[in-house]
Amino acid sequence: MAFYMMLHLDDDELSSCVACGLCLPHCPTFRATGEEALSPRGRIDAMRGVQWRDAPADEEFVSFMETCVQCRGCEPACPSGVPFGRLMEGTREALAGDGRITPWWQRRGLAMLGRHRTLLAGSTALALLQRVRLVPKRLGLPRLPIRRGPAVTPTTGHAAGADETEVWMFTGCVMDAWMRPTHRSTVEVLEAMGATIRVPGRGGACCGALHTHAGLTDDARRLAERVIASMPGDAHIVVNSAGCGAALKDYGHLVGTDEAAAFSARVVDVHAWVAERLDRLPPPKRHLGPVMVQDPCHLRHVQRDLVSVRQVLAHVCDPVDLADDGLCCGAGGAYSMLQPELAGEIRARKIGVIEAVSGHSGAAVVASANPGCAMHLAAAGLDVRHPMDLVAASIR
Ligand code: SF4
Ligand code: SF4
């Protein structure tokens, strides 16, 4: 059955690819399969086919789009500045609007992310089901916590305002449900540096990144508006999840208002915030030795920050590079659950690199600043820690 549809992509953006192929080695799905159709250039050609040449948006086209990890490793490699992420998001928005991707069960799951109490209860139920082996292994979930400990609370005694040591800490949805100890480590580090913590008000839990990935742009925009309203004022908004940080920094584009652009300008990855104030970080009580650094795509390729995590970690350990140009690990938000086979192949390549680097450096721990990557790699048996957990353990 042939489907003809409009993608509504920007023609100038779509035509900016000159088909040079320089992005191909940076694309995890091309590296895993060797198929041109699963490369950035191949996917752009398929988009052009549907938008310009009346090609059908058939099952094959949908699979080319659904198998993209949305890692955006192709963007910094592209000499023509093709905004691939935007083209892919636009394509997915059109496909989701037509009901071709993101089935009802996925939409239900995503809707839960914006209702934090429901998410926490659901997460605990899932953890219990895991313990009695009723959660299929192929979902690739790590061992989820039954108890997550206390939530982050605001530092008492100050009011949020222009003082640069006052920061909002974005705690997110899944990260707060599954990795809350990392939030407590982050608070420990920030407060040790003299920061006053504020936490988002009602509605500020979910950044909408996974909704954007799934093509549910209107839902993502609604969540963005709630997040913006939950953290008023001028203080920095620090984020310890690379994926959430990238989403918050894109609100100016997503929501399209001056207020949203001003909000995005206040967002800073927690490592960048700490790296700018390293003189305020207490000295380590314990040096942690060599630690491998995994660059989350949404920090390295999207936020274009390659140095902050290393600068911060250098305070407490010897950071070791993976020397693979930041190739994606295959986590991709919900990608590892939706495309488990390809995600597993991509991860296997990453693990090969990690094992080789571990062998010659002696490092046994991997530092990852993104919960999705950390859980995806940990599910394969690696010892993965968030940089803030490492720093807190060292200065404690
Ligand atoms: S976003 Fe990642 S997976 Fe998708 S085409 Fe670009 S490099 Fe490949
Ligand atoms: S996306 Fe950029 S790097 Fe890739 S083929 Fe097109 S112009 Fe070349």
Short mmCIF file of C-alpha atoms and ligand atoms in Angstrom, two decimals:
data_model
loop_
_atom_site.label_atom_id
_atom_site.label_comp_id
_atom_site.label_asym_id
_atom_site.label_seq_id
_atom_site.Cartn_x
_atom_site.Cartn_y
_atom_site.Cartn_z
CA MET A 1 0.00 0.00 0.00
CA ALA A 2 1.49 3.36 -1.06
CA PHE A 3 1.16 6.43 1.15
CA TYR A 4 1.63 9.89 -0.34
CA MET A 5 2.01 12.71 2.14
CA MET A 6 3.53 16.14 2.77
CA LEU A 7 6.51 16.37 5.10
CA HIS A 8 6.42 20.21 5.33
CA LEU A 9 10.22 20.41 5.65
CA ASP A 10 12.07 23.63 4.92
CA ASP A 11 13.19 23.34 1.27
CA ASP A 12 16.38 25.33 1.88
CA GLU A 13 17.36 23.05 4.76
CA LEU A 14 16.52 19.98 2.72
CA SER A 15 18.57 21.18 -0.25
CA SER A 16 21.61 22.11 1.86
CA CYS A 17 23.03 18.56 1.68
CA VAL A 18 25.60 18.28 -1.14
CA ALA A 19 25.83 14.50 -0.79
CA CYS A 20 29.56 14.60 0.02
CA GLY A 21 29.28 11.64 2.40
CA LEU A 22 31.59 13.07 5.09
CA CYS A 23 28.92 12.34 7.71
CA LEU A 24 28.74 8.62 6.94
CA PRO A 25 31.55 7.41 9.25
CA HIS A 26 29.92 9.35 12.12
CA CYS A 27 26.55 7.65 11.73
CA PRO A 28 26.07 4.66 14.06
CA THR A 29 23.38 3.01 11.92
CA PHE A 30 25.53 3.27 8.80
CA ARG A 31 28.53 1.92 10.71
CA ALA A 32 26.47 -1.00 12.01
CA THR A 33 24.78 -1.92 8.72
CA GLY A 34 26.85 -0.43 5.89
CA GLU A 35 23.56 0.54 4.21
CA GLU A 36 23.39 3.89 2.43
CA ALA A 37 19.66 4.14 3.19
CA LEU A 38 20.51 4.04 6.92
CA SER A 39 23.00 6.92 6.64
CA PRO A 40 22.28 10.66 6.98
CA ARG A 41 22.78 11.16 3.23
CA GLY A 42 20.48 8.26 2.40
CA ARG A 43 17.81 9.46 4.80
CA ILE A 44 17.96 13.00 3.40
CA ASP A 45 17.57 11.59 -0.12
CA ALA A 46 14.54 9.61 1.05
CA MET A 47 13.04 12.78 2.59
CA ARG A 48 13.65 14.62 -0.69
CA GLY A 49 11.93 11.80 -2.54
CA VAL A 50 8.77 12.19 -0.48
CA GLN A 51 8.81 16.01 -0.39
CA TRP A 52 9.96 16.75 -3.94
CA ARG A 53 9.49 13.70 -6.12
CA ASP A 54 6.13 12.40 -4.93
CA ALA A 55 7.70 9.17 -3.70
CA PRO A 56 5.41 7.25 -1.33
CA ALA A 57 6.08 7.42 2.41
CA ASP A 58 5.86 3.63 2.45
CA GLU A 59 6.97 1.11 5.04
CA GLU A 60 10.53 1.25 3.78
CA PHE A 61 10.64 5.03 4.15
CA VAL A 62 9.21 4.78 7.67
CA SER A 63 11.83 2.21 8.65
CA PHE A 64 14.65 4.45 7.35
CA MET A 65 13.36 7.22 9.62
CA GLU A 66 12.53 5.06 12.65
CA THR A 67 15.98 3.45 12.70
CA CYS A 68 17.73 6.84 13.05
CA VAL A 69 18.98 7.14 16.64
CA GLN A 70 18.64 10.96 16.44
CA CYS A 71 22.13 11.14 17.91
CA ARG A 72 23.01 14.02 15.55
CA GLY A 73 26.57 12.76 15.20
CA CYS A 74 26.17 13.72 11.53
CA GLU A 75 25.73 17.44 12.27
CA PRO A 76 29.20 18.47 13.50
CA ALA A 77 30.74 16.31 10.74
CA CYS A 78 28.82 18.12 8.00
CA PRO A 79 30.72 20.88 6.16
CA SER A 80 27.46 22.27 4.74
CA GLY A 81 25.82 22.71 8.14
CA VAL A 82 22.81 20.54 7.31
CA PRO A 83 20.42 20.75 10.29
CA PHE A 84 19.75 17.03 10.24
CA GLY A 85 18.08 16.95 13.66
CA ARG A 86 15.50 19.47 12.55
CA LEU A 87 14.83 17.60 9.30
CA MET A 88 14.37 14.33 11.18
CA GLU A 89 12.13 15.94 13.81
CA GLY A 90 10.01 17.52 11.06
CA THR A 91 9.74 14.20 9.23
CA ARG A 92 8.73 12.38 12.39
CA GLU A 93 6.18 15.07 13.23
CA ALA A 94 4.57 14.54 9.81
CA LEU A 95 4.64 10.74 10.16
CA ALA A 96 3.25 10.84 13.72
CA GLY A 97 0.55 13.31 12.64
CA ASP A 98 -0.51 10.77 10.01
CA GLY A 99 -0.49 7.93 12.55
CA ARG A 100 2.38 6.18 10.73
CA ILE A 101 4.74 6.07 13.71
CA THR A 102 4.43 6.25 17.51
CA PRO A 103 1.58 3.78 18.17
CA TRP A 104 -1.03 4.30 20.90
CA TRP A 105 0.87 2.37 23.58
CA GLN A 106 3.94 4.53 23.04
CA ARG A 107 1.82 7.70 23.22
CA ARG A 108 0.28 6.46 26.49
CA GLY A 109 3.74 5.80 27.93
CA LEU A 110 4.97 9.21 26.89
CA ALA A 111 1.87 10.89 28.35
CA MET A 112 2.81 9.37 31.73
CA LEU A 113 6.14 11.22 31.73
CA GLY A 114 4.36 14.53 32.29
CA ARG A 115 2.51 13.19 35.37
CA HIS A 116 5.32 12.75 37.82
CA ARG A 117 3.52 11.01 40.69
CA THR A 118 1.98 8.50 38.30
CA LEU A 119 5.40 7.92 36.76
CA LEU A 120 7.00 7.28 40.16
CA ALA A 121 4.26 4.79 41.08
CA GLY A 122 4.49 3.09 37.69
CA SER A 123 8.27 2.91 37.97
CA THR A 124 8.05 1.22 41.38
CA ALA A 125 5.54 -1.29 39.99
CA LEU A 126 7.89 -2.01 37.08
CA ALA A 127 10.80 -2.51 39.50
CA LEU A 128 8.71 -5.05 41.47
CA LEU A 129 7.78 -6.88 38.26
CA GLN A 130 11.46 -6.99 37.39
CA ARG A 131 12.23 -8.72 40.69
CA VAL A 132 9.82 -11.53 39.83
CA ARG A 133 11.18 -11.71 36.28
CA LEU A 134 8.03 -10.50 34.54
CA VAL A 135 9.76 -7.75 32.53
CA PRO A 136 11.18 -9.08 29.24
CA LYS A 137 14.98 -8.81 29.05
CA ARG A 138 14.78 -7.67 25.43
CA LEU A 139 13.47 -4.28 26.69
CA GLY A 140 17.04 -3.71 27.82
CA LEU A 141 16.05 -2.06 31.09
CA PRO A 142 18.62 -1.82 33.87
CA ARG A 143 17.64 -2.97 37.39
CA LEU A 144 15.19 -0.26 38.48
CA PRO A 145 15.11 0.99 42.07
CA ILE A 146 12.22 0.02 44.35
CA ARG A 147 13.31 2.67 46.84
CA ARG A 148 14.74 5.87 45.44
CA GLY A 149 15.32 7.87 48.60
CA PRO A 150 14.38 11.50 49.25
CA ALA A 151 13.75 13.90 46.39
CA VAL A 152 15.85 17.01 45.95
CA THR A 153 14.55 19.86 48.08
CA PRO A 154 15.38 23.56 47.87
CA THR A 155 18.17 25.03 49.95
CA THR A 156 16.45 26.98 52.70
CA GLY A 157 17.12 30.55 53.75
CA HIS A 158 17.48 32.40 50.42
CA ALA A 159 15.19 33.64 47.67
CA ALA A 160 15.84 32.92 43.99
CA GLY A 161 17.11 35.98 42.15
CA ALA A 162 20.03 37.45 40.29
CA ASP A 163 22.74 36.14 42.65
CA GLU A 164 24.75 33.84 40.39
CA THR A 165 25.19 31.26 43.15
CA GLU A 166 21.45 30.65 43.14
CA VAL A 167 20.47 28.02 40.60
CA TRP A 168 17.42 26.07 39.59
CA MET A 169 18.08 22.37 39.38
CA PHE A 170 16.05 20.60 36.70
CA THR A 171 15.33 17.09 37.98
CA GLY A 172 13.35 15.64 35.06
CA CYS A 173 10.99 12.70 34.86
CA VAL A 174 12.75 9.37 34.22
CA MET A 175 15.99 10.54 35.80
CA ASP A 176 14.22 11.45 39.03
CA ALA A 177 12.44 8.09 39.00
CA TRP A 178 15.45 5.93 38.18
CA MET A 179 18.59 7.86 39.14
CA ARG A 180 17.65 10.01 42.10
CA PRO A 181 20.89 9.34 44.01
CA THR A 182 22.67 11.19 41.18
CA HIS A 183 20.47 14.21 41.88
CA ARG A 184 21.51 14.10 45.53
CA SER A 185 25.18 13.88 44.48
CA THR A 186 24.66 16.88 42.21
CA VAL A 187 23.13 18.90 45.03
CA GLU A 188 26.01 17.87 47.29
CA VAL A 189 28.55 19.15 44.75
CA LEU A 190 26.69 22.39 44.01
CA GLU A 191 26.10 23.19 47.68
CA ALA A 192 29.75 22.41 48.48
CA MET A 193 30.54 25.12 45.93
CA GLY A 194 28.28 27.58 47.70
CA ALA A 195 25.26 27.32 45.41
CA THR A 196 21.70 27.73 46.64
CA ILE A 197 19.38 25.19 45.02
CA ARG A 198 15.86 25.85 43.79
CA VAL A 199 13.69 23.05 42.42
CA PRO A 200 11.06 23.47 39.67
CA GLY A 201 7.50 24.18 40.70
CA ARG A 202 4.46 22.20 39.59
CA GLY A 203 4.58 20.98 35.98
CA GLY A 204 8.34 21.29 35.67
CA ALA A 205 9.18 17.59 35.62
CA CYS A 206 9.35 16.52 31.97
CA CYS A 207 11.34 18.36 29.30
CA GLY A 208 9.52 16.75 26.36
CA ALA A 209 12.67 15.46 24.62
CA LEU A 210 11.22 11.98 24.08
CA HIS A 211 8.00 13.48 22.72
CA THR A 212 10.00 15.49 20.18
CA HIS A 213 11.92 12.34 19.20
CA ALA A 214 8.61 10.53 18.69
CA GLY A 215 7.21 13.29 16.47
CA LEU A 216 4.73 14.54 19.11
CA THR A 217 5.79 18.16 18.76
CA ASP A 218 2.57 19.69 20.11
CA ASP A 219 2.88 17.62 23.30
CA ALA A 220 6.55 18.60 23.60
CA ARG A 221 5.59 22.27 23.22
CA ARG A 222 2.94 22.00 25.95
CA LEU A 223 5.46 20.42 28.30
CA ALA A 224 8.02 23.09 27.43
CA GLU A 225 5.57 25.84 28.37
CA ARG A 226 4.97 24.17 31.74
CA VAL A 227 8.70 23.82 32.37
CA ILE A 228 9.31 27.47 31.51
CA ALA A 229 6.58 28.56 33.94
CA SER A 230 8.02 26.32 36.68
CA MET A 231 11.36 28.15 36.91
CA PRO A 232 10.81 31.92 36.78
CA GLY A 233 13.44 34.61 37.24
CA ASP A 234 16.96 35.02 35.94
CA ALA A 235 18.93 32.36 37.78
CA HIS A 236 20.75 29.66 35.86
CA ILE A 237 18.96 26.37 35.26
CA VAL A 238 21.49 23.58 35.76
CA VAL A 239 20.83 20.21 34.18
CA ASN A 240 22.65 16.94 34.89
CA SER A 241 21.07 15.01 32.01
CA ALA A 242 22.59 15.80 28.60
CA GLY A 243 19.41 14.87 26.75
CA CYS A 244 17.18 17.08 28.92
CA GLY A 245 19.69 19.94 28.75
CA ALA A 246 19.71 19.81 24.95
CA ALA A 247 15.90 19.88 24.91
CA LEU A 248 15.69 22.84 27.33
CA LYS A 249 18.24 24.75 25.27
CA ASP A 250 16.03 24.28 22.19
CA TYR A 251 12.86 25.75 23.72
CA GLY A 252 13.47 29.05 21.92
CA HIS A 253 13.07 27.19 18.62
CA LEU A 254 10.37 24.77 19.81
CA VAL A 255 8.07 27.32 21.46
CA GLY A 256 9.10 30.25 19.28
CA THR A 257 8.66 33.09 21.79
CA ASP A 258 11.10 35.63 23.27
CA GLU A 259 10.27 34.27 26.72
CA ALA A 260 11.24 30.73 25.65
CA ALA A 261 14.46 31.97 24.04
CA ALA A 262 15.34 33.85 27.26
CA PHE A 263 14.63 30.70 29.26
CA SER A 264 16.88 28.61 27.00
CA ALA A 265 19.70 31.12 27.44
CA ARG A 266 19.64 30.43 31.21
CA VAL A 267 20.09 26.67 30.77
CA VAL A 268 23.55 25.27 31.47
CA ASP A 269 24.84 21.73 31.73
CA VAL A 270 25.92 21.13 35.33
CA HIS A 271 29.47 20.24 34.27
CA ALA A 272 29.83 23.51 32.38
CA TRP A 273 28.55 25.35 35.47
CA VAL A 274 31.04 23.58 37.74
CA ALA A 275 33.92 23.86 35.24
CA GLU A 276 33.53 27.64 35.19
CA ARG A 277 33.90 27.74 38.98
CA LEU A 278 36.44 24.99 39.64
CA ASP A 279 38.22 27.15 42.21
CA ARG A 280 35.11 26.76 44.41
CA LEU A 281 35.09 22.95 44.23
CA PRO A 282 36.53 21.48 47.45
CA PRO A 283 39.72 19.44 47.00
CA PRO A 284 39.27 15.68 46.61
CA LYS A 285 39.71 13.55 49.71
CA ARG A 286 40.22 10.51 47.51
CA HIS A 287 41.71 10.37 43.99
CA LEU A 288 39.71 7.95 41.87
CA GLY A 289 42.41 6.87 39.37
CA PRO A 290 41.68 6.41 35.65
CA VAL A 291 38.06 6.77 34.52
CA MET A 292 36.84 6.40 30.92
CA VAL A 293 34.73 9.26 29.60
CA GLN A 294 31.73 8.43 27.43
CA ASP A 295 30.47 11.51 25.58
CA PRO A 296 26.67 11.56 25.40
CA CYS A 297 25.63 12.64 21.89
CA HIS A 298 23.35 15.35 23.24
CA LEU A 299 26.26 16.91 25.10
CA ARG A 300 28.97 16.48 22.47
CA HIS A 301 27.06 16.83 19.19
CA VAL A 302 24.02 18.89 20.19
CA GLN A 303 25.25 21.12 23.04
CA ARG A 304 28.73 20.99 21.43
CA ASP A 305 30.46 20.66 24.81
CA LEU A 306 33.46 18.37 24.69
CA VAL A 307 35.51 19.78 27.54
CA SER A 308 33.44 20.46 30.67
CA VAL A 309 33.00 16.87 31.85
CA ARG A 310 36.73 16.24 31.41
CA GLN A 311 37.65 19.47 33.25
CA VAL A 312 35.42 18.56 36.18
CA LEU A 313 36.53 14.93 36.31
CA ALA A 314 40.19 15.93 36.14
CA HIS A 315 39.65 17.39 39.61
CA VAL A 316 39.02 13.94 41.10
CA CYS A 317 40.40 11.33 38.66
CA ASP A 318 42.39 10.79 35.46
CA PRO A 319 39.88 11.06 32.59
CA VAL A 320 40.59 8.64 29.75
CA ASP A 321 39.22 9.28 26.24
CA LEU A 322 37.50 6.53 24.28
CA ALA A 323 39.11 7.66 20.99
CA ASP A 324 36.10 6.85 18.83
CA ASP A 325 35.11 10.42 17.89
CA GLY A 326 32.15 10.26 20.25
CA LEU A 327 30.33 7.58 18.27
CA CYS A 328 26.83 6.97 19.65
CA CYS A 329 26.25 4.08 22.11
CA GLY A 330 22.78 3.32 20.72
CA ALA A 331 20.70 4.47 23.71
CA GLY A 332 18.92 7.33 21.90
CA GLY A 333 16.23 8.08 24.50
CA ALA A 334 13.70 5.29 23.97
CA TYR A 335 15.56 3.97 20.88
CA SER A 336 17.12 1.05 22.77
CA MET A 337 13.62 -0.19 23.63
CA LEU A 338 12.06 0.54 20.23
CA GLN A 339 14.92 -0.75 18.06
CA PRO A 340 16.59 -3.26 20.40
CA GLU A 341 18.43 -5.20 17.69
CA LEU A 342 20.13 -2.23 16.06
CA ALA A 343 20.68 -0.55 19.44
CA GLY A 344 22.40 -3.75 20.61
CA GLU A 345 24.67 -3.83 17.53
CA ILE A 346 25.62 -0.19 18.02
CA ARG A 347 26.28 -0.79 21.71
CA ALA A 348 28.43 -3.83 20.94
CA ARG A 349 30.77 -1.61 18.89
CA LYS A 350 30.94 0.86 21.77
CA ILE A 351 31.67 -1.89 24.26
CA GLY A 352 34.47 -3.12 22.00
CA VAL A 353 36.05 0.35 22.19
CA ILE A 354 35.53 0.54 25.96
CA GLU A 355 37.11 -2.87 26.51
CA ALA A 356 40.12 -1.97 24.37
CA VAL A 357 40.64 1.34 26.19
CA SER A 358 40.13 -0.33 29.57
CA GLY A 359 42.76 -2.90 28.63
CA HIS A 360 45.51 -0.39 27.99
CA SER A 361 44.53 2.29 30.55
CA GLY A 362 43.55 0.10 33.48
CA ALA A 363 40.30 2.05 33.88
CA ALA A 364 37.33 -0.03 35.03
CA VAL A 365 34.69 2.69 35.39
CA VAL A 366 32.88 4.60 32.62
CA ALA A 367 31.61 8.14 33.34
CA SER A 368 28.47 9.17 31.46
CA ALA A 369 26.60 12.44 31.84
CA ASN A 370 23.36 11.15 30.37
CA PRO A 371 20.94 8.75 32.09
CA GLY A 372 19.90 7.02 28.85
CA CYS A 373 23.49 6.19 27.87
CA ALA A 374 24.36 5.19 31.44
CA MET A 375 21.44 2.77 31.71
CA HIS A 376 21.97 1.35 28.21
CA LEU A 377 25.64 0.62 28.90
CA ALA A 378 25.00 -0.58 32.46
CA ALA A 379 22.42 -3.04 31.13
CA ALA A 380 25.32 -4.69 29.24
CA GLY A 381 27.20 -5.18 32.51
CA LEU A 382 29.50 -2.15 32.51
CA ASP A 383 30.23 -0.14 35.65
CA VAL A 384 28.85 3.26 34.60
CA ARG A 385 28.68 6.27 36.94
CA HIS A 386 27.49 9.82 36.50
CA PRO A 387 30.35 12.34 36.79
CA MET A 388 28.50 14.08 39.64
CA ASP A 389 28.40 10.79 41.58
CA LEU A 390 32.15 10.44 41.12
CA VAL A 391 32.88 14.03 42.16
CA ALA A 392 30.60 13.83 45.21
CA ALA A 393 32.18 10.53 46.30
CA SER A 394 35.62 12.04 45.97
CA ILE A 395 35.06 15.29 47.88
CA ARG A 396 32.77 13.73 50.50
S1 SF4 B 1 21.16 11.41 13.74
FE1 SF4 B 1 22.68 9.78 14.17
S2 SF4 B 1 21.68 7.88 13.48
FE2 SF4 B 1 20.53 9.58 12.57
S3 SF4 B 1 21.43 9.88 10.55
FE3 SF4 B 1 22.52 11.31 11.95
S4 SF4 B 1 24.30 10.17 12.67
FE4 SF4 B 1 22.90 8.65 11.74
S1 SF4 B 2 24.58 15.70 5.43
FE1 SF4 B 2 26.37 17.03 5.19
S2 SF4 B 2 28.14 15.65 5.41
FE2 SF4 B 2 26.34 14.34 5.03
S3 SF4 B 2 26.31 14.03 2.83
FE3 SF4 B 2 25.01 15.82 3.21
S4 SF4 B 2 26.39 17.60 3.03
FE4 SF4 B 2 27.70 15.79 3.20
#
